[in-house]
């Protein structure tokens, strides 16, 4: 199957773009990854026999539909979302490795020493383990050996093999991942509100995933605050084209996973699904807010409107997404 999504027509970058010198940013990259070797998880450490007990499935039904009796629809919904997320995280890991390789030819101040290299290497490795974890989880939970052969990986990776500078690629990649990372952070808070003792497998899964994601979000924020402001207008335009093309592919990927899961389960898992409805609202609000039409890329917590804050407060009892 072919896709109608076109690769961005980006003009070659003659002089590679790079962030302006900022010693504090270098120190921040070092701080972000300082505990990455201990404050993390491995999928082999989970007790997978707990992933679909009757108590666990009842919890998933309450999480998704706010009442028992929707266990099968909850399984279908989480299978679609986390299989899709595994595919996206695998792509992020691959592109991050490409960016790291291309940064070897860059001598920007922020790229001197090993702090940036270490933080991005941890980021890429953790994304691979997230894909590994969610791949196993959805198969354990659903009992379906779900695979999506037509996953557009080659097309999505090819977007980043163009002449753009590695900084432009890094910025587009981080901003494309940021919205989903923020949405799953909200759901991590929701499960902790419902299950403060982490008695349920899914609560523990999102919590341990969040140990890594908290670092990734800090990298995203540094890229927004330090790297992107140093871009020329041409760099910003190239980044935006790359970001838009990535998001177009991710939407197409979501549609394919949805069709695949509905085909496997034989019904639409979205009807009456409160979690799905809130997820869609958050995704739209976070994308519009963090990828501003004013050309500024910002944290989802930076000036979020009262309606969005109320939704987050009611769903999670938290005042902010990222703390």
XYZ file of N, CA and C in Angstrom, residues 52-256:
615
model
N -3.454 -9.371 33.309
C -4.874 -9.485 32.941
C -5.646 -10.376 33.921
N -5.442 -10.168 35.198
C -6.263 -10.831 36.216
C -7.669 -10.214 36.187
N -8.677 -10.881 36.759
C -10.022 -10.289 36.818
C -10.032 -8.913 37.480
N -9.261 -8.757 38.559
C -9.205 -7.456 39.242
C -8.590 -6.391 38.333
N -7.588 -6.791 37.570
C -6.937 -5.855 36.664
C -7.901 -5.409 35.561
N -8.628 -6.345 34.998
C -9.550 -5.996 33.914
C -10.689 -5.118 34.418
N -11.151 -5.369 35.651
C -12.190 -4.511 36.230
C -11.659 -3.087 36.409
N -10.390 -2.964 36.793
C -9.770 -1.643 36.952
C -9.695 -0.920 35.599
N -9.321 -1.644 34.568
C -9.220 -1.021 33.241
C -10.589 -0.545 32.765
N -11.642 -1.314 33.084
C -12.991 -0.895 32.699
C -13.379 0.400 33.408
N -13.062 0.507 34.680
C -13.375 1.747 35.417
C -12.537 2.903 34.913
N -11.279 2.638 34.545
C -10.406 3.691 34.012
C -10.963 4.230 32.692
N -11.426 3.342 31.832
C -11.836 3.766 30.483
C -13.302 4.184 30.419
N -14.178 3.482 31.142
C -15.620 3.721 31.013
C -16.271 4.179 32.317
N -15.471 4.308 33.356
C -15.943 4.770 34.666
C -16.968 3.840 35.288
N -16.999 2.576 34.841
C -17.887 1.582 35.435
C -17.440 0.199 34.993
N -17.810 -0.836 35.754
C -17.442 -2.200 35.335
C -18.294 -2.655 34.162
N -17.881 -3.761 33.555
C -18.678 -4.359 32.489
C -18.187 -4.060 31.093
N -17.108 -3.288 30.984
C -16.587 -2.936 29.659
C -15.151 -3.450 29.493
N -14.883 -4.597 30.069
C -13.515 -5.100 30.076
C -12.981 -5.320 28.657
N -13.766 -5.957 27.804
C -13.273 -6.269 26.464
C -13.022 -4.995 25.646
N -13.910 -4.009 25.772
C -13.711 -2.745 25.048
C -12.487 -2.003 25.587
N -12.253 -2.089 26.887
C -11.064 -1.449 27.475
C -9.796 -2.107 26.953
N -9.818 -3.430 26.856
C -8.655 -4.136 26.305
C -8.399 -3.706 24.863
N -9.456 -3.616 24.069
C -9.295 -3.215 22.672
C -8.736 -1.797 22.572
N -9.265 -0.890 23.383
C -8.801 0.506 23.369
C -7.324 0.605 23.744
N -6.934 -0.039 24.841
C -5.538 0.044 25.273
C -4.613 -0.684 24.301
N -5.103 -1.755 23.696
C -4.293 -2.453 22.696
C -3.990 -1.532 21.524
N -5.004 -0.847 21.036
C -4.777 0.085 19.916
C -3.802 1.187 20.305
N -4.053 1.844 21.440
C -3.246 3.008 21.809
C -1.796 2.630 22.118
N -1.586 1.538 22.815
C -0.217 1.222 23.229
C 0.560 0.488 22.140
N -0.128 -0.218 21.248
C 0.575 -0.775 20.081
C 1.044 0.357 19.175
N 0.176 1.341 18.990
C 0.544 2.525 18.195
C 1.690 3.285 18.856
N 1.620 3.429 20.174
C 2.686 4.127 20.887
C 4.011 3.375 20.761
N 3.971 2.045 20.830
C 5.198 1.261 20.664
C 5.825 1.543 19.298
N 4.995 1.633 18.278
C 5.507 1.896 16.934
C 6.131 3.285 16.846
N 5.484 4.266 17.459
C 6.021 5.633 17.427
C 7.312 5.714 18.234
N 7.360 5.045 19.375
C 8.581 5.112 20.195
C 9.751 4.412 19.495
N 9.468 3.353 18.753
C 10.524 2.694 17.971
C 11.083 3.658 16.920
N 10.197 4.436 16.309
C 10.634 5.427 15.313
C 11.453 6.535 15.966
N 11.010 7.015 17.124
C 11.768 8.057 17.834
C 13.179 7.551 18.150
N 13.292 6.310 18.600
C 14.606 5.754 18.926
C 15.504 5.710 17.690
N 14.942 5.294 16.558
C 15.740 5.190 15.334
C 16.198 6.561 14.850
N 15.285 7.533 14.864
C 15.650 8.877 14.394
C 16.639 9.528 15.354
N 16.462 9.273 16.650
C 17.401 9.850 17.608
C 18.811 9.310 17.353
N 18.924 8.038 17.009
C 20.238 7.470 16.686
C 20.817 8.144 15.446
N 19.977 8.425 14.458
C 20.432 9.127 13.253
C 20.928 10.531 13.600
N 20.168 11.232 14.426
C 20.570 12.581 14.835
C 21.915 12.541 15.560
N 22.086 11.587 16.448
C 23.349 11.464 17.186
C 24.516 11.244 16.224
N 24.295 10.436 15.199
C 25.364 10.193 14.221
C 25.700 11.462 13.459
N 24.678 12.200 13.047
C 24.922 13.424 12.272
C 25.533 14.528 13.130
N 25.247 14.533 14.423
C 25.837 15.544 15.306
C 27.349 15.372 15.455
N 27.884 14.237 15.011
C 29.338 14.050 15.089
C 30.086 15.037 14.202
N 29.386 15.608 13.210
C 30.014 16.594 12.325
C 29.710 18.022 12.755
N 29.150 18.196 13.931
C 28.717 19.518 14.392
C 29.593 19.970 15.563
N 29.990 21.245 15.542
C 30.854 21.757 16.610
C 30.198 22.895 17.372
N 28.873 22.892 17.430
C 28.181 23.918 18.210
C 28.569 23.789 19.681
N 28.581 24.897 20.418
C 28.974 24.825 21.833
C 28.181 23.793 22.633
N 26.884 23.683 22.355
C 26.053 22.742 23.099
C 26.416 21.292 22.827
N 27.126 21.054 21.714
C 27.471 19.686 21.313
C 28.886 19.303 21.704
N 29.566 20.137 22.480
C 30.914 19.815 22.931
C 30.847 19.014 24.230
N 31.801 18.124 24.390
C 31.763 17.246 25.549
C 30.749 16.135 25.324
N 30.356 15.458 26.407
C 29.485 14.295 26.221
C 28.112 14.429 26.854
N 27.760 15.616 27.414
C 26.490 15.732 28.128
C 25.280 15.561 27.206
N 25.267 16.279 26.090
C 24.151 16.156 25.147
C 24.108 14.748 24.572
N 25.258 14.223 24.173
C 25.327 12.886 23.591
C 24.787 11.847 24.568
N 25.144 11.978 25.833
C 24.691 11.017 26.842
C 23.181 11.108 27.042
N 22.661 12.332 27.160
C 21.223 12.508 27.402
C 20.407 11.958 26.229
N 20.829 12.235 25.003
C 20.078 11.755 23.833
C 20.244 10.247 23.642
N 21.400 9.713 23.988
C 21.603 8.261 23.891
C 20.700 7.525 24.872
N 20.598 8.044 26.104
C 19.677 7.446 27.079
C 18.242 7.541 26.566
N 17.881 8.683 26.015
C 16.543 8.908 25.452
C 16.241 7.810 24.430
N 17.146 7.601 23.478
C 16.917 6.627 22.409
C 16.801 5.203 22.965
N 17.695 4.857 23.888
C 17.676 3.498 24.453
C 16.383 3.249 25.228
N 15.934 4.259 25.959
C 14.703 4.108 26.747
C 13.483 3.970 25.844
N 13.474 4.696 24.741
C 12.351 4.569 23.814
C 12.285 3.147 23.231
N 13.430 2.562 22.969
C 13.442 1.176 22.485
C 12.843 0.239 23.520
N 13.176 0.431 24.797
C 12.612 -0.421 25.850
C 11.122 -0.160 26.052
N 10.679 1.077 25.843
C 9.240 1.350 25.936
C 8.498 0.583 24.843
N 9.032 0.612 23.633
C 8.405 -0.130 22.535
C 8.389 -1.624 22.858
N 9.473 -2.098 23.417
C 9.584 -3.495 23.834
C 8.510 -3.838 24.874
N 8.340 -2.949 25.852
C 7.376 -3.169 26.932
C 5.939 -3.149 26.429
N 5.585 -2.122 25.672
C 4.197 -2.000 25.213
C 3.849 -3.088 24.199
N 4.834 -3.488 23.391
C 4.612 -4.595 22.451
C 4.201 -5.851 23.228
N 4.928 -6.147 24.299
C 4.612 -7.329 25.111
C 3.299 -7.151 25.859
N 3.071 -5.940 26.368
C 1.857 -5.704 27.166
C 0.596 -5.933 26.345
N 0.509 -5.366 25.158
C -0.745 -5.477 24.407
C -0.990 -6.922 23.967
N 0.048 -7.688 23.761
C -0.142 -9.101 23.401
C -0.556 -9.927 24.615
N 0.026 -9.612 25.764
C -0.358 -10.302 26.994
C -1.793 -9.958 27.379
N -2.127 -8.665 27.278
C -3.455 -8.204 27.683
C -4.542 -8.715 26.750
N -4.306 -8.626 25.453
C -5.373 -8.902 24.491
C -5.444 -10.360 24.064
N -4.311 -11.058 24.142
C -4.283 -12.417 23.607
C -4.196 -12.453 22.093
N -4.065 -11.283 21.477
C -3.938 -11.198 20.024
C -2.473 -10.915 19.664
N -1.944 -11.623 18.690
C -0.580 -11.370 18.222
C -0.629 -10.268 17.174
N -0.988 -9.082 17.662
C -1.224 -7.957 16.760
C 0.074 -7.466 16.121
N 0.080 -7.415 14.805
C 1.208 -6.840 14.067
C 0.653 -5.966 12.962
N 1.373 -4.895 12.642
C 0.947 -4.000 11.571
C 2.102 -3.899 10.579
N 2.087 -4.786 9.593
C 3.179 -4.814 8.629
C 3.295 -3.526 7.842
N 2.152 -2.938 7.510
C 2.150 -1.703 6.722
C 2.206 -0.507 7.667
N 3.315 -0.428 8.414
C 3.419 0.552 9.494
C 4.114 1.846 9.093
N 4.419 2.010 7.826
C 4.987 3.261 7.299
C 6.335 3.606 7.923
N 7.028 2.616 8.483
C 8.285 2.953 9.158
C 9.307 3.529 8.167
N 9.453 2.902 7.009
C 10.451 3.382 6.044
C 10.149 4.814 5.615
N 8.859 5.110 5.389
C 8.488 6.467 4.982
C 8.732 7.469 6.104
N 8.395 7.069 7.320
C 8.575 7.991 8.459
C 10.054 8.224 8.742
N 10.866 7.186 8.582
C 12.305 7.359 8.817
C 12.940 8.188 7.701
N 12.460 7.983 6.470
C 13.029 8.702 5.324
C 12.851 10.212 5.454
N 11.797 10.645 6.162
C 11.605 12.084 6.376
C 12.859 12.730 6.958
N 13.534 11.969 7.806
C 14.665 12.518 8.559
C 16.018 12.243 7.894
N 15.992 11.675 6.697
C 17.242 11.417 5.980
C 17.538 12.499 4.953
N 16.833 13.621 5.054
C 17.046 14.729 4.143
C 18.210 15.613 4.567
N 18.353 16.771 3.896
C 19.522 17.637 4.132
C 19.396 18.566 5.335
N 18.282 18.489 6.058
C 18.137 19.384 7.217
C 19.271 19.139 8.223
N 19.585 20.174 8.998
C 20.628 19.982 10.026
C 20.113 19.047 11.112
N 21.007 18.373 11.828
C 20.547 17.492 12.919
C 19.786 18.232 14.003
N 20.059 19.528 14.180
C 19.332 20.301 15.200
C 17.863 20.480 14.786
N 17.665 20.735 13.492
C 16.294 20.860 12.979
C 15.566 19.524 13.148
N 16.242 18.438 12.837
C 15.626 17.105 12.991
C 15.319 16.819 14.459
N 16.255 17.154 15.344
C 16.034 16.924 16.773
C 14.823 17.714 17.267
N 14.725 18.966 16.849
C 13.618 19.814 17.304
C 12.284 19.281 16.791
N 12.212 18.899 15.527
C 10.962 18.363 14.975
C 10.587 17.062 15.671
N 11.566 16.208 15.908
C 11.296 14.924 16.562
C 10.773 15.125 17.983
N 11.449 15.977 18.749
C 11.033 16.201 20.137
C 9.639 16.831 20.202
N 9.370 17.804 19.327
C 8.055 18.459 19.364
C 6.952 17.506 18.906
N 7.270 16.599 17.990
C 6.248 15.639 17.547
C 5.931 14.648 18.665
N 6.940 14.284 19.456
C 6.724 13.323 20.545
C 6.095 13.975 21.771
N 6.286 15.272 21.924
C 5.937 15.969 23.163
C 4.449 15.890 23.517
N 3.588 16.034 22.524
C 2.151 16.028 22.808
C 1.728 14.672 23.380
N 2.146 13.594 22.736
C 1.801 12.265 23.233
C 2.408 11.997 24.604
N 3.645 12.467 24.823
C 4.277 12.292 26.135
C 3.482 13.020 27.220
N 2.937 14.183 26.873
C 2.150 14.951 27.852
C 0.809 14.274 28.128
N 0.186 13.735 27.077
C -1.104 13.068 27.269
C -0.940 11.824 28.157
N 0.092 11.020 27.903
C 0.244 9.809 28.711
C 0.656 10.161 30.146
N 1.282 11.322 30.334
C 1.571 11.779 31.694
C 0.276 12.045 32.448
N -0.706 12.642 31.772
C -2.011 12.878 32.399
C -2.655 11.541 32.785
N -2.548 10.554 31.917
C -3.138 9.245 32.233
C -2.368 8.531 33.350
N -1.071 8.776 33.442
C -0.302 8.241 34.582
C -0.850 8.829 35.882
N -1.138 10.134 35.868
C -1.698 10.774 37.064
C -3.085 10.218 37.376
N -3.861 9.956 36.342
C -5.216 9.421 36.538
C -5.178 8.042 37.212
N -4.280 7.188 36.756
C -4.211 5.853 37.366
C -3.730 5.942 38.817
N -2.834 6.872 39.101
C -2.361 7.018 40.484
C -3.455 7.569 41.380
N -4.326 8.426 40.823
C -5.463 8.931 41.603
C -6.418 7.787 41.935
N -6.646 6.897 40.977
C -7.567 5.777 41.184
C -6.940 4.645 41.999
N -5.614 4.575 41.972
C -4.915 3.427 42.564
C -3.628 3.908 43.233
N -3.768 4.694 44.336
C -2.579 5.319 44.943
C -1.558 4.324 45.488
N -1.972 3.088 45.772
C -1.036 2.097 46.309
C -0.352 1.288 45.204
N -0.661 1.594 43.951
C -0.071 0.866 42.811
C -0.362 -0.636 42.901
N -1.580 -0.953 43.290
C -1.958 -2.371 43.375
C -2.172 -2.985 42.005
N -2.463 -2.157 41.026
C -2.783 -2.660 39.687
C -1.559 -2.621 38.778
N -1.452 -3.610 37.917
C -0.328 -3.721 36.985
C -0.234 -2.479 36.089
N -1.384 -2.032 35.587
C -1.351 -0.910 34.634
C -0.867 0.380 35.297
N -1.245 0.602 36.544
C -0.740 1.774 37.268
C 0.784 1.723 37.347
N 1.303 0.558 37.712
C 2.758 0.398 37.845
C 3.450 0.544 36.490
N 2.805 0.038 35.440
C 3.375 0.149 34.101
C 3.539 1.615 33.694
N 2.471 2.407 33.875
C 2.549 3.821 33.498
C 3.512 4.584 34.408
N 3.546 4.231 35.690
C 4.464 4.915 36.598
C 5.928 4.686 36.186
N 6.273 3.449 35.903
C 7.672 3.156 35.554
C 8.018 3.700 34.173
N 7.082 3.664 33.262
C 7.284 4.325 31.972
C 7.532 5.820 32.198
N 6.803 6.393 33.149
C 6.928 7.816 33.433
C 8.271 8.217 34.026
N 8.991 7.274 34.634
C 10.327 7.600 35.151
C 11.224 8.087 34.017
N 11.162 7.400 32.881
C 11.942 7.794 31.709
C 11.332 9.005 31.023
N 9.994 8.994 30.907
C 9.335 10.071 30.170
C 9.571 11.429 30.824
N 9.702 11.454 32.139
C 9.973 12.733 32.814
C 11.279 13.340 32.308
N 12.281 12.490 32.044
C 13.545 12.992 31.486
C 13.359 13.437 30.041
N 12.592 12.662 29.283
C 12.402 13.010 27.870
C 11.705 14.368 27.741
N 10.747 14.592 28.634
C 10.025 15.871 28.596
C 10.965 17.026 28.940
N 11.885 16.793 29.867
C 12.866 17.844 30.178
C 13.768 18.123 28.975
N 14.134 17.075 28.237
C 14.902 17.289 27.003
C 14.074 18.110 26.018
N 12.797 17.743 25.856
C 11.913 18.500 24.954
C 11.886 19.977 25.341
N 11.738 20.242 26.626
C 11.649 21.633 27.079
C 12.954 22.379 26.803
N 14.093 21.713 27.007
C 15.367 22.373 26.703
C 15.489 22.665 25.210
N 15.046 21.726 24.386
C 15.088 21.954 22.938
C 14.206 23.151 22.579
N 13.020 23.225 23.179
C 12.120 24.357 22.904
C 12.735 25.678 23.370
N 13.386 25.650 24.533
C 13.835 26.892 25.159
C 15.231 27.329 24.736
N 16.051 26.381 24.268
C 17.450 26.716 23.975
C 17.802 26.500 22.508
N 17.360 25.403 21.929
C 17.752 25.082 20.557
C 16.923 25.860 19.535
N 15.606 25.762 19.617
C 14.748 26.386 18.599
C 14.914 27.910 18.548
N 15.030 28.607 19.676
C 15.214 30.068 19.578
C 16.469 30.489 18.819
N 17.446 29.598 18.660
C 18.654 29.918 17.901
C 18.515 29.680 16.410
N 17.372 29.187 15.968
C 17.173 28.880 14.552
C 16.970 30.151 13.732
N 17.451 30.089 12.486
C 17.103 31.132 11.509
C 15.661 30.910 11.059
N 15.118 31.862 10.307
C 13.758 31.693 9.780
C 13.678 30.462 8.878
N 14.730 30.224 8.086
C 14.738 29.045 7.202
C 14.745 27.748 8.019
N 15.511 27.739 9.114
C 15.538 26.550 9.981
C 14.159 26.297 10.587
N 13.511 27.380 11.037
C 12.185 27.233 11.645
C 11.181 26.695 10.628
N 11.272 27.183 9.394
C 10.361 26.696 8.355
C 10.637 25.225 8.048
N 11.913 24.853 7.992
C 12.271 23.454 7.715
C 11.793 22.552 8.843
N 11.959 23.024 10.074
C 11.501 22.244 11.228
C 9.998 22.050 11.193
N 9.273 23.125 10.876
C 7.814 23.052 10.858
C 7.327 22.065 9.790
N 7.969 22.093 8.625
C 7.582 21.146 7.567
C 7.825 19.711 8.011
N 8.953 19.492 8.655
C 9.285 18.150 9.118
C 8.319 17.707 10.219
N 8.012 18.605 11.129
C 7.067 18.309 12.207
C 5.678 17.994 11.645
N 5.212 18.829 10.724
C 3.874 18.604 10.147
C 3.818 17.264 9.408
N 4.873 16.944 8.658
C 4.892 15.676 7.917
C 4.914 14.488 8.878
N 5.662 14.615 9.973
C 5.695 13.545 10.981
C 4.314 13.343 11.581
N 3.643 14.429 11.909
C 2.314 14.312 12.523
C 1.293 13.769 11.527
N 1.434 14.126 10.256
C 0.535 13.548 9.239
C 0.700 12.027 9.202
N 1.946 11.579 9.204
C 2.185 10.130 9.199
C 1.664 9.475 10.477
N 1.841 10.148 11.612
C 1.359 9.561 12.871
C -0.163 9.437 12.886
N -0.848 10.416 12.281
C -2.317 10.311 12.190
C -2.713 9.157 11.272
N -1.993 8.980 10.189
C -2.282 7.856 9.298
C -2.006 6.526 10.011
N -0.922 6.507 10.793
C -0.596 5.302 11.556
C -1.707 4.987 12.554
N -2.231 6.034 13.219
C -3.320 5.838 14.181
C -4.544 5.245 13.495
N -4.856 5.737 12.319
C -6.021 5.218 11.586
C -5.820 3.748 11.225
N -4.609 3.384 10.853
C -4.340 1.990 10.482
C -4.410 1.068 11.707
